[in-house]
Amino acid sequence: MVQPTTPATNGHIPTPHIAILDTDTTVPAIQETHGKYYSAAYIKHLTNAATRANIPLPKITTWDVLAGSYPDPSGVTSILITGSIAAAYDTDPWVLALAAFIKDVYANHPHVRIFGTCFGHQLIGQVLLGPHGAVVEKDPKGYEFGVQTISLHPKLVRDFPCLEKLAKVDGKDERGLRLQMCHGDHVALPKPSGKLPGEWVNIGGSEHCVVQGLYEPERVLTIQPHFEGDQVMMEETIKYFYTPEKGFSPEFLQKAFDGTRKEDDAAVAAEWVLRFLIGMS
């Protein structure tokens, strides 16, 4: 079995401890079946991934950051920031507090890996790459819903061989990762070249959104899509937030619902995320 490569603290490799930071509650229609907090879905997928890959399940704790609950960074090895209906550029006190926490963890706790999906991806990108020109904004192309394919950067596949299970895109080196989408904001990288500092890379894009995640080896991984979201969760979330009363046509919504029913690569993505969080290739 591959041993963790999480940086050592005090001369030893710490026991993996993932702290999931809940940034929203699930919609009412699925709380009985999926849990009140999104962390339940992440735990389910990470647990299943550990079982399939014969990886010891790390310690996982959950924290309600909307209520001001945070872990001590010195006591964890990775943090996972969930999705939310909130925007990264919101000025609500809890969003600003979470942004400050991310900044502190990155600057002062180098042993802690940072991961986020959707809102988490966008906030991490804004905090860590904002000084380099990255901006979170409304996507001028509008909303992206349903299962979409991301053409992954070859570096991701080299660093995480589990991604070799994915099909190649049009015979190229890129692998196609199919995952559920539900977003109207995006991370826009600095123009014209989109050059990022150090070893940072854009993980790849879909036809709709060119920045589907960010990666700094052994430190940060973010993804725009929802590997944790099943078809029911995604359809009910769309039904709840994106209604005809808010300007979404029945035809647009039906296309979004149909998109959630396509086959995805959530199992592969869950293993990839787990390996990143615990420091395994």
Coordinates of C-alpha atoms in Angstrom, one line a residue:
M1 CA 0.0 0.0 0.0
V2 CA 1.3 3.5 -0.8
Q3 CA 2.2 5.4 2.3
P4 CA 1.0 8.9 3.0
T5 CA 3.2 11.7 1.9
T6 CA 1.7 14.4 4.1
P7 CA 4.4 16.6 5.4
A8 CA 5.8 15.7 8.8
T9 CA 5.2 17.8 11.9
N10 CA 7.5 17.5 14.9
G11 CA 9.5 14.8 13.1
H12 CA 6.7 12.3 12.4
I13 CA 4.0 11.8 9.9
P14 CA 0.7 12.7 11.5
T15 CA -2.4 10.5 11.5
P16 CA -4.7 11.8 8.7
H17 CA -7.5 14.0 10.0
I18 CA -9.9 15.6 7.6
A19 CA -11.9 18.5 8.9
I20 CA -15.0 19.1 6.8
L21 CA -16.2 22.7 6.9
D22 CA -20.0 22.9 6.3
T23 CA -21.0 26.1 4.6
D24 CA -24.7 25.4 4.0
T25 CA -27.5 23.0 4.7
T26 CA -29.1 20.7 2.2
V27 CA -32.5 21.6 0.7
P28 CA -35.6 20.5 2.8
A29 CA -36.7 17.8 0.3
I30 CA -33.6 15.7 0.9
Q31 CA -32.7 16.3 4.5
E32 CA -34.3 13.1 5.7
T33 CA -32.5 10.9 3.2
H34 CA -29.2 12.8 2.7
G35 CA -28.7 14.6 6.0
K36 CA -29.1 18.2 7.1
Y37 CA -25.5 19.1 6.2
Y38 CA -23.5 18.5 3.0
S39 CA -20.7 16.9 5.0
A40 CA -22.8 13.7 5.2
A41 CA -22.5 13.2 1.4
Y42 CA -18.8 13.8 1.4
I43 CA -18.3 11.3 4.3
K44 CA -20.3 8.7 2.4
H45 CA -18.3 9.1 -0.8
L46 CA -14.9 9.2 0.9
T47 CA -15.8 6.2 3.0
N48 CA -16.9 4.2 0.0
A49 CA -13.7 5.3 -1.9
A50 CA -11.5 4.1 1.0
T51 CA -13.3 0.7 1.0
R52 CA -12.9 0.2 -2.7
A53 CA -9.3 1.2 -2.8
N54 CA -8.3 -0.6 0.4
I55 CA -7.2 2.6 2.1
P56 CA -7.6 3.0 5.9
L57 CA -10.3 5.5 6.5
P58 CA -8.9 8.6 8.1
K59 CA -10.4 10.5 11.0
I60 CA -13.2 12.9 9.8
T61 CA -14.8 15.7 11.8
T62 CA -17.4 18.2 10.7
W63 CA -17.6 21.9 11.6
D64 CA -20.5 24.3 11.1
V65 CA -18.7 27.5 10.0
L66 CA -22.0 29.4 9.6
A67 CA -22.3 29.1 13.4
G68 CA -18.6 30.0 13.8
S69 CA -17.3 26.5 14.5
Y70 CA -13.7 25.9 13.3
P71 CA -11.1 23.3 13.9
D72 CA -7.7 24.0 15.3
P73 CA -5.4 23.8 12.2
S74 CA -2.6 22.3 14.3
G75 CA -4.8 19.3 15.0
V76 CA -5.8 18.4 11.5
T77 CA -4.0 17.4 8.3
S78 CA -6.5 18.6 5.7
I79 CA -9.6 20.8 5.4
L80 CA -12.5 20.3 3.0
I81 CA -14.8 23.2 2.3
T82 CA -18.3 22.3 1.0
G83 CA -20.5 24.0 -1.6
S84 CA -23.0 26.7 -0.7
I85 CA -25.6 28.9 -2.2
A86 CA -23.5 31.8 -1.0
A87 CA -21.0 33.6 -3.2
A88 CA -17.3 33.9 -2.6
Y89 CA -17.6 37.7 -3.0
D90 CA -20.4 38.0 -0.5
T91 CA -19.6 40.2 2.5
D92 CA -21.5 38.2 5.2
P93 CA -19.4 37.9 8.4
W94 CA -19.2 34.2 8.1
V95 CA -17.9 34.3 4.6
L96 CA -15.2 36.9 5.6
A97 CA -14.3 34.7 8.6
L98 CA -13.9 31.6 6.4
A99 CA -11.8 33.6 4.0
A100 CA -9.5 34.7 6.8
F101 CA -9.3 31.1 8.1
I102 CA -8.2 29.8 4.6
K103 CA -5.6 32.6 4.4
D104 CA -4.2 31.7 7.9
V105 CA -4.1 28.0 7.2
Y106 CA -2.3 28.5 4.0
A107 CA 0.2 30.9 5.4
N108 CA 0.9 29.5 8.8
H109 CA 0.0 25.8 8.7
P110 CA 2.0 24.3 5.8
H111 CA 1.2 20.7 6.9
V112 CA -2.6 21.2 6.2
R113 CA -3.9 20.4 2.7
I114 CA -6.8 22.5 1.5
F115 CA -9.6 21.2 -0.7
G116 CA -12.9 22.8 -1.8
T117 CA -15.9 22.2 -4.1
C118 CA -18.0 24.8 -5.9
F119 CA -18.3 27.6 -3.4
G120 CA -15.3 26.2 -1.6
H121 CA -13.3 26.1 -4.9
Q122 CA -14.3 29.7 -5.7
L123 CA -13.5 31.1 -2.2
I124 CA -10.1 29.3 -2.1
G125 CA -9.3 30.7 -5.5
Q126 CA -10.3 34.2 -4.5
V127 CA -8.3 34.1 -1.3
L128 CA -5.1 32.4 -2.5
L129 CA -4.9 33.6 -6.1
G130 CA -6.8 36.9 -5.9
P131 CA -3.4 38.7 -5.2
H132 CA -2.3 37.2 -8.6
G133 CA -5.2 38.4 -10.6
A134 CA -7.8 35.7 -10.2
V135 CA -11.4 36.9 -9.8
V136 CA -14.7 35.2 -8.8
E137 CA -17.6 36.7 -10.8
K138 CA -20.9 35.8 -12.4
D139 CA -20.2 33.6 -15.4
P140 CA -21.0 35.6 -18.5
K141 CA -22.1 32.3 -20.1
G142 CA -24.7 31.8 -17.4
Y143 CA -25.4 28.6 -15.4
E144 CA -23.9 25.2 -15.8
F145 CA -26.1 22.3 -14.6
G146 CA -26.0 18.5 -14.9
V147 CA -23.2 16.1 -15.6
Q148 CA -20.5 17.7 -17.7
T149 CA -17.1 16.5 -18.9
I150 CA -13.9 18.2 -17.7
S151 CA -10.7 17.6 -19.8
L152 CA -8.2 17.1 -17.0
H153 CA -4.7 18.5 -17.2
P154 CA -2.2 15.7 -17.8
K155 CA -0.3 16.7 -14.6
L156 CA -3.3 15.6 -12.5
V157 CA -3.1 12.1 -14.1
R158 CA 0.6 11.9 -13.5
D159 CA 0.3 12.9 -9.9
F160 CA -2.8 10.7 -9.3
P161 CA -2.7 7.4 -11.3
C162 CA -6.2 6.5 -10.1
L163 CA -7.4 9.0 -12.8
E164 CA -6.0 6.7 -15.5
K165 CA -9.3 4.9 -15.2
L166 CA -11.0 7.8 -17.0
A167 CA -11.4 7.7 -20.7
K168 CA -9.2 9.8 -22.9
V169 CA -10.7 12.9 -24.6
D170 CA -10.6 12.7 -28.4
G171 CA -7.4 10.6 -28.3
K172 CA -5.5 13.3 -26.5
D173 CA -3.5 13.1 -23.2
E174 CA -6.3 14.7 -21.3
R175 CA -8.7 12.5 -19.4
G176 CA -12.4 13.2 -19.3
L177 CA -13.9 13.5 -15.8
R178 CA -17.7 13.5 -15.8
L179 CA -19.3 15.2 -12.7
Q180 CA -22.4 17.0 -11.6
M181 CA -22.5 20.8 -12.0
C182 CA -24.6 23.5 -10.4
H183 CA -23.1 26.9 -10.5
G184 CA -23.5 30.4 -12.0
D185 CA -20.3 32.0 -10.7
H186 CA -16.8 31.0 -11.9
V187 CA -13.1 31.7 -11.2
A188 CA -11.6 33.9 -13.9
L189 CA -7.9 33.7 -14.1
P190 CA -5.6 36.6 -15.0
K191 CA -5.4 37.6 -18.6
P192 CA -4.1 37.3 -21.3
S193 CA -2.2 34.1 -20.5
G194 CA -3.9 32.9 -17.3
K195 CA -0.4 32.4 -15.9
L196 CA -0.5 31.2 -12.2
P197 CA 2.3 31.5 -9.6
G198 CA 4.7 28.7 -8.8
E199 CA 3.4 25.2 -9.5
W200 CA -0.3 26.2 -9.6
V201 CA -2.3 24.8 -12.5
N202 CA -5.9 25.0 -13.7
I203 CA -7.0 21.3 -13.5
G204 CA -8.9 21.7 -16.8
G205 CA -12.2 22.9 -18.2
S206 CA -15.6 21.9 -19.7
E207 CA -17.2 23.4 -22.8
H208 CA -19.0 25.9 -20.6
C209 CA -16.4 26.8 -18.0
V210 CA -12.6 26.9 -18.7
V211 CA -11.6 26.8 -15.0
Q212 CA -13.0 23.7 -13.3
G213 CA -10.5 23.6 -10.5
L214 CA -7.1 24.6 -9.2
Y215 CA -4.1 22.6 -8.0
E216 CA -0.9 23.3 -6.2
P217 CA 0.9 20.0 -5.6
E218 CA 0.8 18.6 -2.1
R219 CA -1.1 21.7 -0.8
V220 CA -4.3 22.8 -2.6
L221 CA -6.9 21.1 -4.8
T222 CA -10.2 22.6 -5.7
I223 CA -13.0 21.5 -8.1
Q224 CA -16.0 23.4 -9.4
P225 CA -18.2 20.3 -9.7
H226 CA -19.9 18.1 -7.1
F227 CA -18.5 14.6 -6.8
E228 CA -20.5 14.3 -3.6
G229 CA -23.8 15.1 -5.3
D230 CA -26.0 12.3 -6.6
Q231 CA -28.8 12.8 -9.1
V232 CA -31.5 13.3 -6.4
M233 CA -29.5 15.8 -4.5
M234 CA -28.7 17.8 -7.6
E235 CA -32.2 17.8 -9.1
E236 CA -33.9 18.8 -5.8
T237 CA -31.3 21.5 -5.3
I238 CA -32.0 22.9 -8.7
K239 CA -35.8 22.7 -8.1
Y240 CA -35.4 24.6 -4.8
F241 CA -33.2 27.5 -5.9
Y242 CA -33.7 27.9 -9.6
T243 CA -37.5 28.4 -10.1
P244 CA -39.6 29.9 -12.9
E245 CA -40.4 32.7 -10.4
K246 CA -36.7 33.6 -10.5
G247 CA -36.7 33.7 -14.2
F248 CA -35.7 30.2 -15.1
S249 CA -37.9 28.8 -17.9
P250 CA -39.5 25.4 -17.7
E251 CA -37.5 24.4 -20.8
F252 CA -34.3 25.4 -19.2
L253 CA -35.0 23.6 -16.0
Q254 CA -36.1 20.4 -17.8
K255 CA -32.8 20.4 -19.7
A256 CA -31.0 20.9 -16.3
F257 CA -33.0 18.0 -14.8
D258 CA -32.2 15.7 -17.7
G259 CA -28.5 16.6 -17.3
T260 CA -28.4 15.4 -13.7
R261 CA -29.5 11.9 -14.9
K262 CA -26.4 11.1 -16.9
E263 CA -23.7 8.7 -15.9
D264 CA -20.8 10.3 -13.9
D265 CA -17.4 9.5 -12.5
A266 CA -18.1 10.3 -8.9
A267 CA -16.5 7.1 -7.6
V268 CA -13.2 7.9 -9.4
A269 CA -13.3 11.5 -8.2
A270 CA -13.9 10.5 -4.6
E271 CA -10.8 8.3 -4.6
W272 CA -8.8 11.1 -6.2
V273 CA -10.0 13.6 -3.6
L274 CA -9.4 11.1 -0.7
R275 CA -5.8 10.4 -1.9
F276 CA -5.1 14.1 -2.1
L277 CA -6.6 14.8 1.4
I278 CA -4.5 12.1 3.1
G279 CA -1.3 12.6 1.0
M280 CA -1.4 9.5 -1.2
S281 CA -0.6 9.4 -4.9

